[in-house]
Coordinates of C-alpha atoms in Angstrom, one line a residue:
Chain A
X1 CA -44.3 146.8 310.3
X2 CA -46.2 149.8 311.4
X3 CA -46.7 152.8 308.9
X4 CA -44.6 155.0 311.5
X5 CA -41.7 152.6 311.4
X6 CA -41.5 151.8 307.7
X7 CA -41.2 155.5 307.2
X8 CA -38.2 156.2 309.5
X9 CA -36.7 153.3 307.0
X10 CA -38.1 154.3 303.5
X11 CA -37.8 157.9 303.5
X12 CA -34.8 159.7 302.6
X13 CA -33.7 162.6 304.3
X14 CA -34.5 164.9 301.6
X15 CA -38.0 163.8 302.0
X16 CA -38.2 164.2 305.5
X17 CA -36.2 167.3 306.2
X18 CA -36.7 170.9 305.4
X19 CA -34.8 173.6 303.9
X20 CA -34.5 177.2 302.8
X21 CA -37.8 178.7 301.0
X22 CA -38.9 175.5 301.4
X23 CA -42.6 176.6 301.2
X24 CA -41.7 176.4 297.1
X25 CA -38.7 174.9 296.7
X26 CA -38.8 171.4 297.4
X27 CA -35.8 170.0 296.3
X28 CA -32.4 171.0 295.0
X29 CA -30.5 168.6 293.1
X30 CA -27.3 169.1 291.6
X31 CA -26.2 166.0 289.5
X32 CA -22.3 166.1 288.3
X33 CA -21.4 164.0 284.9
X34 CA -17.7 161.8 284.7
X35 CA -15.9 160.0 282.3
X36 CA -12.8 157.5 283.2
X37 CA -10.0 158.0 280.6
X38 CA -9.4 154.9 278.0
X39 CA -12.7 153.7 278.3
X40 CA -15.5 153.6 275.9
X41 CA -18.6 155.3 276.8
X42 CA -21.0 152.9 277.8
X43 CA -23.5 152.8 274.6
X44 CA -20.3 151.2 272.8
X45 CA -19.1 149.2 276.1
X46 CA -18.4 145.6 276.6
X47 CA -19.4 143.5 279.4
X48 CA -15.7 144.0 280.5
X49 CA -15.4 147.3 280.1
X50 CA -18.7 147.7 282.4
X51 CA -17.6 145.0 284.8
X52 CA -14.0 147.0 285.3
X53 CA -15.5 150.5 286.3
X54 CA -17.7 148.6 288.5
X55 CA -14.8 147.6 290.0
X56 CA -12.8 150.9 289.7
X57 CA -15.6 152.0 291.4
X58 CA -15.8 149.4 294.3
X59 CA -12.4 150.7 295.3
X60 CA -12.7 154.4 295.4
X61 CA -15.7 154.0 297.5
X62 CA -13.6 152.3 300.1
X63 CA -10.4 155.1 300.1
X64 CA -10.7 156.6 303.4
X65 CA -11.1 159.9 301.4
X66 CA -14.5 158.6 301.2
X67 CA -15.2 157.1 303.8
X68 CA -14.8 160.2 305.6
X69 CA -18.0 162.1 303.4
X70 CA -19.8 159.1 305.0
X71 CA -20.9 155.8 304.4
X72 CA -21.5 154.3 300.9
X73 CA -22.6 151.1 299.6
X74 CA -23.1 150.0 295.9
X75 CA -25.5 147.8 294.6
X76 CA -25.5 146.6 290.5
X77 CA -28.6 146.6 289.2
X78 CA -28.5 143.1 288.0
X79 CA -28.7 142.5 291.9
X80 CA -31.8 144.1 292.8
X81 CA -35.1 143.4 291.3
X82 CA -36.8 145.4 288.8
X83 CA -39.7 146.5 291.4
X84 CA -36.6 147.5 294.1
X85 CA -34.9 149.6 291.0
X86 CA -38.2 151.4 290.5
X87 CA -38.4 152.2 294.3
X88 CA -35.3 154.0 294.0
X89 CA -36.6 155.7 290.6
X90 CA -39.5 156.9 292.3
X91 CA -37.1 158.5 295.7
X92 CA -35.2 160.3 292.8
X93 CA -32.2 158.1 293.9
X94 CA -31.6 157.0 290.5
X95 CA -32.8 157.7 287.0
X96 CA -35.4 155.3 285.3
X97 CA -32.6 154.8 282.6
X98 CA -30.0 153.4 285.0
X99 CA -32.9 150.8 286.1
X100 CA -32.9 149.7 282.6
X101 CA -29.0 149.2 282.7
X102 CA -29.8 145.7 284.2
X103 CA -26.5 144.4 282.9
X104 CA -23.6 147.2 282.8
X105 CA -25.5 149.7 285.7
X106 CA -24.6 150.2 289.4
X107 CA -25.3 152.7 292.2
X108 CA -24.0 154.1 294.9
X109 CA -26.0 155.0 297.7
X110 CA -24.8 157.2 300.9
X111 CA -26.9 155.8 304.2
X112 CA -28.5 159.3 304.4
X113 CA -29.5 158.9 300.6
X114 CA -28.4 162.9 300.0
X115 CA -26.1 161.4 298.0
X116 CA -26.3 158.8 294.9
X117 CA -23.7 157.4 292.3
X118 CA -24.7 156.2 289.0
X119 CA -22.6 153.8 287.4
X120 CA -22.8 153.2 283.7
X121 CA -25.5 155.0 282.5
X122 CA -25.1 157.0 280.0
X123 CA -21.9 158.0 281.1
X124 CA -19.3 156.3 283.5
X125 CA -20.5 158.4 286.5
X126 CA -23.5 160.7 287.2
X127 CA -23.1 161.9 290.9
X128 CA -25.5 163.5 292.2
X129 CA -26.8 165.6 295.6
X130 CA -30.5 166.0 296.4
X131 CA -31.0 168.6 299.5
X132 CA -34.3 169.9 301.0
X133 CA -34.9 172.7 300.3
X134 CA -33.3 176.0 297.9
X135 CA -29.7 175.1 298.7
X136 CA -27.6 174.5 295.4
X137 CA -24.5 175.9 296.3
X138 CA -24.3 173.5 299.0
X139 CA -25.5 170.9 296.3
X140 CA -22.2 171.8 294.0
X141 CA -19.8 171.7 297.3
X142 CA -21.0 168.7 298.4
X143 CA -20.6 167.0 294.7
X144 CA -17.3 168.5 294.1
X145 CA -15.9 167.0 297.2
X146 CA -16.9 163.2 296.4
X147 CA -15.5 164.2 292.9
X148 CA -12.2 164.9 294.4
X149 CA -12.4 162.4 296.8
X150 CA -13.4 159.8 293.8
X151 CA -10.6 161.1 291.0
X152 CA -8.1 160.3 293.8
X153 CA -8.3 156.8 292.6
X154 CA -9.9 157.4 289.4
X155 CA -8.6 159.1 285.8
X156 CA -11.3 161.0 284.4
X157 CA -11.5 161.9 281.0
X158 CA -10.4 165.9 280.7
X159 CA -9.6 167.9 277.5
X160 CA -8.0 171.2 277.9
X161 CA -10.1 172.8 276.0
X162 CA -13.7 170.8 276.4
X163 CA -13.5 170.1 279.7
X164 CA -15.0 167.2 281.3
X165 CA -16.1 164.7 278.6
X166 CA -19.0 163.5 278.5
X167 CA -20.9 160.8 276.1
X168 CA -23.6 163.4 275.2
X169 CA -22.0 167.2 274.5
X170 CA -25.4 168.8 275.8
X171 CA -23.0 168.0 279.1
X172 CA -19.6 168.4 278.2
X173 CA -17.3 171.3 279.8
X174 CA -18.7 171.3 283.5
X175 CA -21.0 168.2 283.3
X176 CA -23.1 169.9 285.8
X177 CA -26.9 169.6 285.7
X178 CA -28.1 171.4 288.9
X179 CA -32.2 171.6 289.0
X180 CA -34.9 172.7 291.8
X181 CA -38.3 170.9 291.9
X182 CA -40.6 173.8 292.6
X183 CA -44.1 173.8 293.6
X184 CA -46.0 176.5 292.4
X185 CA -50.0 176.7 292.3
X186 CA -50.4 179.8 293.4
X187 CA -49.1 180.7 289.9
X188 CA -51.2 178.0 288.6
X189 CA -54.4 179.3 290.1
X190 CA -54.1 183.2 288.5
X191 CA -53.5 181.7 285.3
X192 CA -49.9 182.8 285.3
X193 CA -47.7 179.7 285.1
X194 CA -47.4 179.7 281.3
X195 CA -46.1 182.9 280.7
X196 CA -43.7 182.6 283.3
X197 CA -42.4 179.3 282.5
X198 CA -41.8 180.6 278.8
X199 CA -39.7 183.1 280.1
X200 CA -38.0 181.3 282.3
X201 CA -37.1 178.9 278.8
X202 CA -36.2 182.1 277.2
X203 CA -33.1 182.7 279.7
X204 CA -31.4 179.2 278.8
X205 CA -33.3 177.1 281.6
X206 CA -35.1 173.8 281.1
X207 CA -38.7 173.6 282.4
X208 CA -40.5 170.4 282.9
X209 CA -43.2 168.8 284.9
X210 CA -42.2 166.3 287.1
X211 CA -45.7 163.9 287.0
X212 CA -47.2 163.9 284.0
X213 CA -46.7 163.8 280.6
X214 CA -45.2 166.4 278.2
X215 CA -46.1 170.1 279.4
X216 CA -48.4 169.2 282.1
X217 CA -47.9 168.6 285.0
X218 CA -49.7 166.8 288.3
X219 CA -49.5 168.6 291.1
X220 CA -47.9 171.7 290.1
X221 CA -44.5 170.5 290.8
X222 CA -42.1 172.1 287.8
X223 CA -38.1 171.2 287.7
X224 CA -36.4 173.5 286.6
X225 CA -32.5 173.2 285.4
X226 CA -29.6 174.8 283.2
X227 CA -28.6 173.8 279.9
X228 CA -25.6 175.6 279.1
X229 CA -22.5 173.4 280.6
X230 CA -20.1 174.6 278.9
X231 CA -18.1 178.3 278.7
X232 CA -19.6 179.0 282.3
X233 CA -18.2 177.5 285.6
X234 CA -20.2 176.2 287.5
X235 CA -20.6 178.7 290.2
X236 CA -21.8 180.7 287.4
X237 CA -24.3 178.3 286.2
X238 CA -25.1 177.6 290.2
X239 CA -25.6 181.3 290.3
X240 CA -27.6 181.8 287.1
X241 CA -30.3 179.3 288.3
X242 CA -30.9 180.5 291.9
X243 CA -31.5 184.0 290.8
X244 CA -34.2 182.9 288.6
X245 CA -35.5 180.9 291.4
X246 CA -35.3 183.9 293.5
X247 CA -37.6 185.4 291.1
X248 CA -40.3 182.7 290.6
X249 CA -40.4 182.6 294.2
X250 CA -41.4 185.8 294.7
X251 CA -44.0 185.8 292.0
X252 CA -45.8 182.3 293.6
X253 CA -45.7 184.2 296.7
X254 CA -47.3 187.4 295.3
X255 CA -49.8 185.3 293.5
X256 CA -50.6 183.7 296.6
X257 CA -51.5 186.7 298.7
X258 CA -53.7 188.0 295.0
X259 CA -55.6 184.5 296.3
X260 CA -55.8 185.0 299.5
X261 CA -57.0 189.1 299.1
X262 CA -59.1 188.3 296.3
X263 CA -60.9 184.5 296.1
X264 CA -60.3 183.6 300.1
X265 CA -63.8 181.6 300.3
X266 CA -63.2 180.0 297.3
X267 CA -59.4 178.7 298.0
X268 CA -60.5 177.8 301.4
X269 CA -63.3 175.7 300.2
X270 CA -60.6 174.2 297.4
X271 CA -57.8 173.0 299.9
X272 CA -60.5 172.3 302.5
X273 CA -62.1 169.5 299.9
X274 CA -58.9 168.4 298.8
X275 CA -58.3 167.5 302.1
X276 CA -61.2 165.7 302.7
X277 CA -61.1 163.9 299.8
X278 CA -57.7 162.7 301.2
X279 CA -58.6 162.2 304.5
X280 CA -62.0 160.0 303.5
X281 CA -61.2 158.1 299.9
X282 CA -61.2 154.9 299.5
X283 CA -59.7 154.6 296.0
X284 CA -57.6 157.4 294.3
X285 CA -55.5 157.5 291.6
X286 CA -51.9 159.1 291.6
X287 CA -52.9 162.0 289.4
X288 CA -55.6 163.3 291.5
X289 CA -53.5 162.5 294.8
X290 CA -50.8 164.8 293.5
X291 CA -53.5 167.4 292.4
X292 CA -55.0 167.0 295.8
X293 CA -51.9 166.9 297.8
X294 CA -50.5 170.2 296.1
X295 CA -54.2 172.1 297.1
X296 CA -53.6 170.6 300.6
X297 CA -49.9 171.4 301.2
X298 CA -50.9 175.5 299.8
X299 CA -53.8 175.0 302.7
X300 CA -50.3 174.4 305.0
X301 CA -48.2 176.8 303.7
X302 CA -51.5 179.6 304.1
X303 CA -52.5 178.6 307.4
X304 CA -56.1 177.1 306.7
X305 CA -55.1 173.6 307.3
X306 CA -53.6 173.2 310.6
X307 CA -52.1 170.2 312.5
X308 CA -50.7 168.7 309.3
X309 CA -47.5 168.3 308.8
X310 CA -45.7 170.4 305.5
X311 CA -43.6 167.4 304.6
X312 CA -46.4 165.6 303.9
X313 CA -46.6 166.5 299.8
X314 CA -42.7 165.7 299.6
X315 CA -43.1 162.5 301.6
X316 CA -46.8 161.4 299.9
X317 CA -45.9 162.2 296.6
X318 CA -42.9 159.2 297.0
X319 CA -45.1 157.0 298.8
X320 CA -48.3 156.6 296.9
X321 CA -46.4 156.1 293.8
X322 CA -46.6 152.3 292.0
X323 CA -43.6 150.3 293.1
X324 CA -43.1 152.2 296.9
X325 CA -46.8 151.0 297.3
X326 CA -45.9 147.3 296.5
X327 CA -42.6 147.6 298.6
X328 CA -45.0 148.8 301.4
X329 CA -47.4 145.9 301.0
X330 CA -44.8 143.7 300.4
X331 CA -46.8 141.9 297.0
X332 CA -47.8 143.5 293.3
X333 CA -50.8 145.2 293.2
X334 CA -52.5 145.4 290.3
X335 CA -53.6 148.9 289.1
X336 CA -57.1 148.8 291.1
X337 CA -56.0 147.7 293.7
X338 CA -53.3 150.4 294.3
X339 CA -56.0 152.9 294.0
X340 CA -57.7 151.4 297.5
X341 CA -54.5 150.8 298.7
X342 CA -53.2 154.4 298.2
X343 CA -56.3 155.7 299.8
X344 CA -55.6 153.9 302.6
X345 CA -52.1 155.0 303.2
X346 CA -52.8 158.4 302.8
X347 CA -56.1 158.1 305.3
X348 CA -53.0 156.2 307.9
X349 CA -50.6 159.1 307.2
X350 CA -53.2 161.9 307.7
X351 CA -53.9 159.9 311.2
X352 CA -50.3 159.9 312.6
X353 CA -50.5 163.5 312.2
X354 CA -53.6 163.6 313.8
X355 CA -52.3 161.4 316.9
X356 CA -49.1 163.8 317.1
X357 CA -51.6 166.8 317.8
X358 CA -53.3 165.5 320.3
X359 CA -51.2 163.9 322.2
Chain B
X1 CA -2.3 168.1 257.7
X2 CA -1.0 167.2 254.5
X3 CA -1.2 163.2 253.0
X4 CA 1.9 161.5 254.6
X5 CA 2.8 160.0 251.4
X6 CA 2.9 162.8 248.9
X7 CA 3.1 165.6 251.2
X8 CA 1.3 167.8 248.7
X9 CA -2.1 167.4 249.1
X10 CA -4.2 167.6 252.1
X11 CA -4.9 164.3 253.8
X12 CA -8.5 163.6 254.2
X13 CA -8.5 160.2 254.1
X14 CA -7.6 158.1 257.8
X15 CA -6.7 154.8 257.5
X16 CA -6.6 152.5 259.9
X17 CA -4.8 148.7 259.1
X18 CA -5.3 146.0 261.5
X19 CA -2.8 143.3 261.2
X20 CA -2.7 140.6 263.7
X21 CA -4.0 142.1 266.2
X22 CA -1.8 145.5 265.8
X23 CA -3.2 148.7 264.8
X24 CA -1.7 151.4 263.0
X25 CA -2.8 154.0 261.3
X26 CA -2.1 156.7 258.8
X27 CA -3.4 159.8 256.8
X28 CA -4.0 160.1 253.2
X29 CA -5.2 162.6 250.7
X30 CA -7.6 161.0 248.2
X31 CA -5.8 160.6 245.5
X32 CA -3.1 158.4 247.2
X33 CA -5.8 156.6 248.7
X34 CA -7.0 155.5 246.0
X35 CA -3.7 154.6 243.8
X36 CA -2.8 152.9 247.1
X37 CA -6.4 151.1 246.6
X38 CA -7.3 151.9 250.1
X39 CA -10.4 153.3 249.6
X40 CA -13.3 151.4 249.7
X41 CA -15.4 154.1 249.3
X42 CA -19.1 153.7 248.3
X43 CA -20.0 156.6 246.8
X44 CA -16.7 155.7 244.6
X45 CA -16.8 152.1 244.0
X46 CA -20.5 152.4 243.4
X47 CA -21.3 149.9 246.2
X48 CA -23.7 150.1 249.0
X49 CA -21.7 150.1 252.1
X50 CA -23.6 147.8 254.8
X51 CA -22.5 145.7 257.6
X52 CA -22.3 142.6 255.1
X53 CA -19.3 143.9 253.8
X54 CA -17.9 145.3 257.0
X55 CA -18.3 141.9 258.3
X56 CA -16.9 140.4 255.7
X57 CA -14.4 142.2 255.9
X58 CA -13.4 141.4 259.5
X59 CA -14.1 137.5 258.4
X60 CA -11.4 137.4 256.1
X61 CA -8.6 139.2 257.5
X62 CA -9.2 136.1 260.2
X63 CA -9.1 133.3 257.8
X64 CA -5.9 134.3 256.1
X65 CA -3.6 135.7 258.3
X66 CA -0.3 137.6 256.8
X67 CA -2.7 139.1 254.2
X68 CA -3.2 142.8 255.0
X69 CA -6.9 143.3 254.7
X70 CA -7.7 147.4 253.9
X71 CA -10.4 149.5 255.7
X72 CA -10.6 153.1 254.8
X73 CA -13.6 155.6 254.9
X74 CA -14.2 158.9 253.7
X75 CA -16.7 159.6 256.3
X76 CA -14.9 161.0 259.7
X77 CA -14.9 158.1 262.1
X78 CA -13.3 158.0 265.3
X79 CA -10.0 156.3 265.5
X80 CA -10.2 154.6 268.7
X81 CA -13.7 153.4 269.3
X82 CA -14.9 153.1 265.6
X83 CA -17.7 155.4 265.3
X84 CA -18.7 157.3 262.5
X85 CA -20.2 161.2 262.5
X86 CA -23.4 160.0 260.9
X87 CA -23.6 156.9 263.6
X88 CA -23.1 160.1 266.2
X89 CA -25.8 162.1 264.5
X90 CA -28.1 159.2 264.7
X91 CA -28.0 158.9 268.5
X92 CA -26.5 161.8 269.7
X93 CA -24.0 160.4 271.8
X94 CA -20.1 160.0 271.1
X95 CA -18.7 156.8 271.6
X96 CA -15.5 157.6 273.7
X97 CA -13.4 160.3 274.8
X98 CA -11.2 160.7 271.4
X99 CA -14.5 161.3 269.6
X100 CA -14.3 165.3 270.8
X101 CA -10.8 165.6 268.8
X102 CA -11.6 163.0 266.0
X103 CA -15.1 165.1 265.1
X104 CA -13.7 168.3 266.6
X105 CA -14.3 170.7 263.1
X106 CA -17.8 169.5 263.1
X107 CA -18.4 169.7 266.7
X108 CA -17.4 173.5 267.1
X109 CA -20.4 174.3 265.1
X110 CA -22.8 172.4 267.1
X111 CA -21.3 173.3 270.6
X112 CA -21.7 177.1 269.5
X113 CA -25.5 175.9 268.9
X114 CA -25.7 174.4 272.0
X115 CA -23.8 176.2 273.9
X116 CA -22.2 179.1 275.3
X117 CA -18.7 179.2 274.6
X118 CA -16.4 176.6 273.1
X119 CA -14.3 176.5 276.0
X120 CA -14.3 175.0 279.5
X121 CA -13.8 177.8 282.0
X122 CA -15.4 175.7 285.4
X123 CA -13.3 173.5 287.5
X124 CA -10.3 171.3 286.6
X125 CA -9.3 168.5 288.0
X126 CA -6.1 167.5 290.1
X127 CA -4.3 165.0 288.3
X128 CA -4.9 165.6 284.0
X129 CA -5.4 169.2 284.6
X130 CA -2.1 170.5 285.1
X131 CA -1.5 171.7 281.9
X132 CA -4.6 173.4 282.1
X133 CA -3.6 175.5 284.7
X134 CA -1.0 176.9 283.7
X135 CA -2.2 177.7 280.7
X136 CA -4.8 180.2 282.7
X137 CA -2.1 181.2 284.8
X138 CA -0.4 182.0 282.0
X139 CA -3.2 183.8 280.9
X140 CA -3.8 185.9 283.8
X141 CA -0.1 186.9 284.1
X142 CA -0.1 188.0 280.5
X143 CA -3.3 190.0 280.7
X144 CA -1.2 191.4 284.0
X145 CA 1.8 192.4 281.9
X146 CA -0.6 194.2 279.7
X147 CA -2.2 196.4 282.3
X148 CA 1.4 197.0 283.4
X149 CA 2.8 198.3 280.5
X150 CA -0.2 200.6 280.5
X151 CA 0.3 201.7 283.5
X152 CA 4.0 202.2 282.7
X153 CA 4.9 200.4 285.9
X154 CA 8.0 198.4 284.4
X155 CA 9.6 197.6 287.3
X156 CA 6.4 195.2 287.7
X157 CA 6.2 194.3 284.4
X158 CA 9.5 193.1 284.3
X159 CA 8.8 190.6 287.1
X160 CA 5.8 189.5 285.0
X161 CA 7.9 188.8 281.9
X162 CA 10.7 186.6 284.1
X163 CA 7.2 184.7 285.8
X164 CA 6.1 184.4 281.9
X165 CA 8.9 182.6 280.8
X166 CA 9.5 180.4 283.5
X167 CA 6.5 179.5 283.2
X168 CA 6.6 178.8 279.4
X169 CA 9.4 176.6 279.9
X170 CA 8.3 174.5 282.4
X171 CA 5.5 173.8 280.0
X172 CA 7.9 172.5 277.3

């Protein structure tokens, strides 16, 4: 299969598309927590108990409520193997815990992969939206209509007080986790991320890296989410997060034109580099593809790399990861030999760009 | 809630009796508890509680059927699904719905930690949250009645009051 066809299969819309502010906002992903009434959560579930919302499940999917929000198919994990679970980690389709669940966990999977249904992790039901792009509201509509469409068949667990109940009460009242992926070097560059990340903790939002480990992060990709569900509706909390996105926004942006008045040679020659690292390696490793991939995508977004496409960091940063790379090459790699065969997926990529321009 | 058999003293003590198969259970205060020999409480009886026991427990009420084998704890454990506050603590998740009211005077505390408020203001949904819903109806229409009677517009707050009631007694 050629690289062009594989990714019209393999890459899900929120990948491929763009969206508002898109130039830092990635991603928006809003991810709704459910509980069925008269069942244990799962960490104290049977077999039984799994195998029954399974099936609960199986027919609220087909209701022609749901069916109308589009097509959905469900897959338990036992089913697929663990390198296909990890593919769908890695397209942030699923979460690495519900590829552990190889016994009690399901998914559901909307053909345009916007949408995804986790089944017994750690609670019942974890639905969630991802859209390109700085569009949570729509994130929250679009969740809260497959949560009416679903409790049509289903009985979810509700206190009057509480809320929704949920096996962990960091999530209990709304069960809403709604989160951006943002990329932000500019920030990164003048030395200002940490500061403003701290503040941004100090207003009752999470802030993590997204590769990496613990508070750094490859790439300068940062998710950032609420942690207040309860005693705030969720417009509220929708609302809360998108202004502070607003503002991190507009300081990337100011710190980019600081870069651009101030160091222009030097960023040039940064993203210019990056690029040819990319375009000419022959074994890299996934942290300095993010780094280089993040220099190469600001060249994009400040107009000194030209003919590349801006979904390429989105897109890249899924496909040079361990298991998509496999899936791609159809056999396990060890972890050399992902290294030469990364290169030379990102060298192919760069070149269908290259083709499209001039053509 | 006071013990269901004196009806003095304050029942801290939930017992829960299996008997072939059937569950039922009941609410104590400790000093009934223990005349009724319910307790098997370790810090009491001087015993470490472990699994042993538990299982033991479980093992005998199976080989002699008829007799009515006792489980009681001081600890607060969930009635439905079996788990204990300290088991909670441990891993930080609850094991089932009923856990929120079973551990609900120690959760207040750690949901005003947490979080903001104590109580759900977002969306509801269609089929358990009817009471719900009028209950913030309810809400709203008194907080109208209010702003009424300050206003001295009766003839308004009159209607309110009738919408009030029928309200209340629909909820009955």
């Amino acid at each position: 299969m050629s690289l062009s066809d594989f990714l019209q299969r393999a890459v899900s819309k929120w990948m491929r598309e763009g969206g508002p502010e898109d130039d830092i906002v990635l991603t928006s992903r809003i991810r709704v927590a459910r509980n069925l009434q008269g069942y244990p959560f799962p960490i104290l579930q049977t077999d039984s108990h799994a195998d029954e919302i399974v099936r609960l499940m199986e027919q609220a999917i087909q209701s022609p409520v749901m069916q109308q929000l589009g097509n959905y198919e469900m897959v338990r994990c036992r089913e697929l193997s663990p390198l296909d679970r990890q593919v769908f980690v890695e397209k942030h389709l699923i979460s690495p815990d519900l590829a552990q669940q190889e016994k009690h966990g399901a998914m559901v999977i909307r053909e345009d992969e916007l949408v995804s249904i986790m089944v017994n992790e750690e609670d019942h039901l974890r639905i969630q939206c991802i859209l390109p792009g700085l569009q949570l509201l729509d994130g929250w509509r679009m969740a809260s209509a497959i949560d009416d469409a679903l409790e049509q068949h289903l009985t979810y667990a509700f206190h009057d007080q509480y809320g929704y109940l949920t096996a962990c009460p960091t999530n209990v009242g709304t069960g809403i986790r709604a989160s951006v992926m943002m990329h932000l070097p500019g920030l990164a560059l003048t030395g200002s991320i940490n500061r403003m990340l701290t503040a941004v903790s100090q207003v009752g939002l999470a802030v993590r890296g997204i590769y990496g480990e613990g508070s750094e992060s490859y790439g300068n990709l940062y998710q950032v989410s609420n942690q207040i569900t309860l005693g705030e509706t969720e417009e509220e909390i929708v609302a809360n997060l998108q202004s502070v996105v607003y503002q991190l926004i507009e300081h990337e942006r100011n710190a980019r034109k600081a870069l651009l008045a101030r160091n222009r040679t030097q960023l040039e020659d940064r993203v210019s580099r990056s690029f040819g690292i990319l375009a000419y390696a022959r074994r890299i490793d996934t942290k300095e593809t993010m780094e280089r991939l993040s220099d190469v995508r600001l060249g994009i977004d400040l107009g000194i790399i030209q003919g590349v496409s801006a979904g390429i960091l989105k897109e890249l940063m899924v496909m040079t990861q361990p298991a998509f790379l496999q899936k791609y090459y159809h056999r396990e790699l060890a972890a050399t030999e992902r290294d030469i065969r990364r290169a030379a997926l990102i060298r192919e990529r760069l070149r269908l760009d290259d083709s499209e321009v001039h053509r | 809630m006071l013990c269901e058999r004196c009806h003095e003293r304050p029942a801290t003590v939930h017992v829960t009796k299996i008997i072939n198969g059937e569950k039922t259970g009941y609410h104590l205060c400790e000093v009934c508890a223990k005349e009724q020999g319910e307790v098997m409480n370790p810090f009491l009886a001087g015993n470490a509680f472990d699994f042993n026991k538990l299982l033991s427990g479980l093992l005998s009420m199976d080989s002699s059927p008829g007799f009515a084998p006792v489980q009681a704890q001081v600890q607060p454990r969930c009635g439905t699904c079996g788990m204990t506050y300290n088991q909670f603590t441990q891993v930080g998740r609850f094991g089932c719905p009923d856990c929120y009211d079973s551990f609900a005077a120690r959760l207040e505390p750690l949901l005003r930690r947490i979080q903001t408020g104590n109580r759900h203001t977002g969306k509801v949904p269609v089929k358990s949250g009817a009471k719900i819903k009028r209950l913030r109806q309810l809400d709203a229409l008194r907080r109208e009645l209010q702003q009424a009677v300050a206003q001295e517009q009766f003839e308004r707050a009159a209607e309110l009051r009738d919408q009030i009631r029928m309200l209340e007694q629909t909820s009955e």
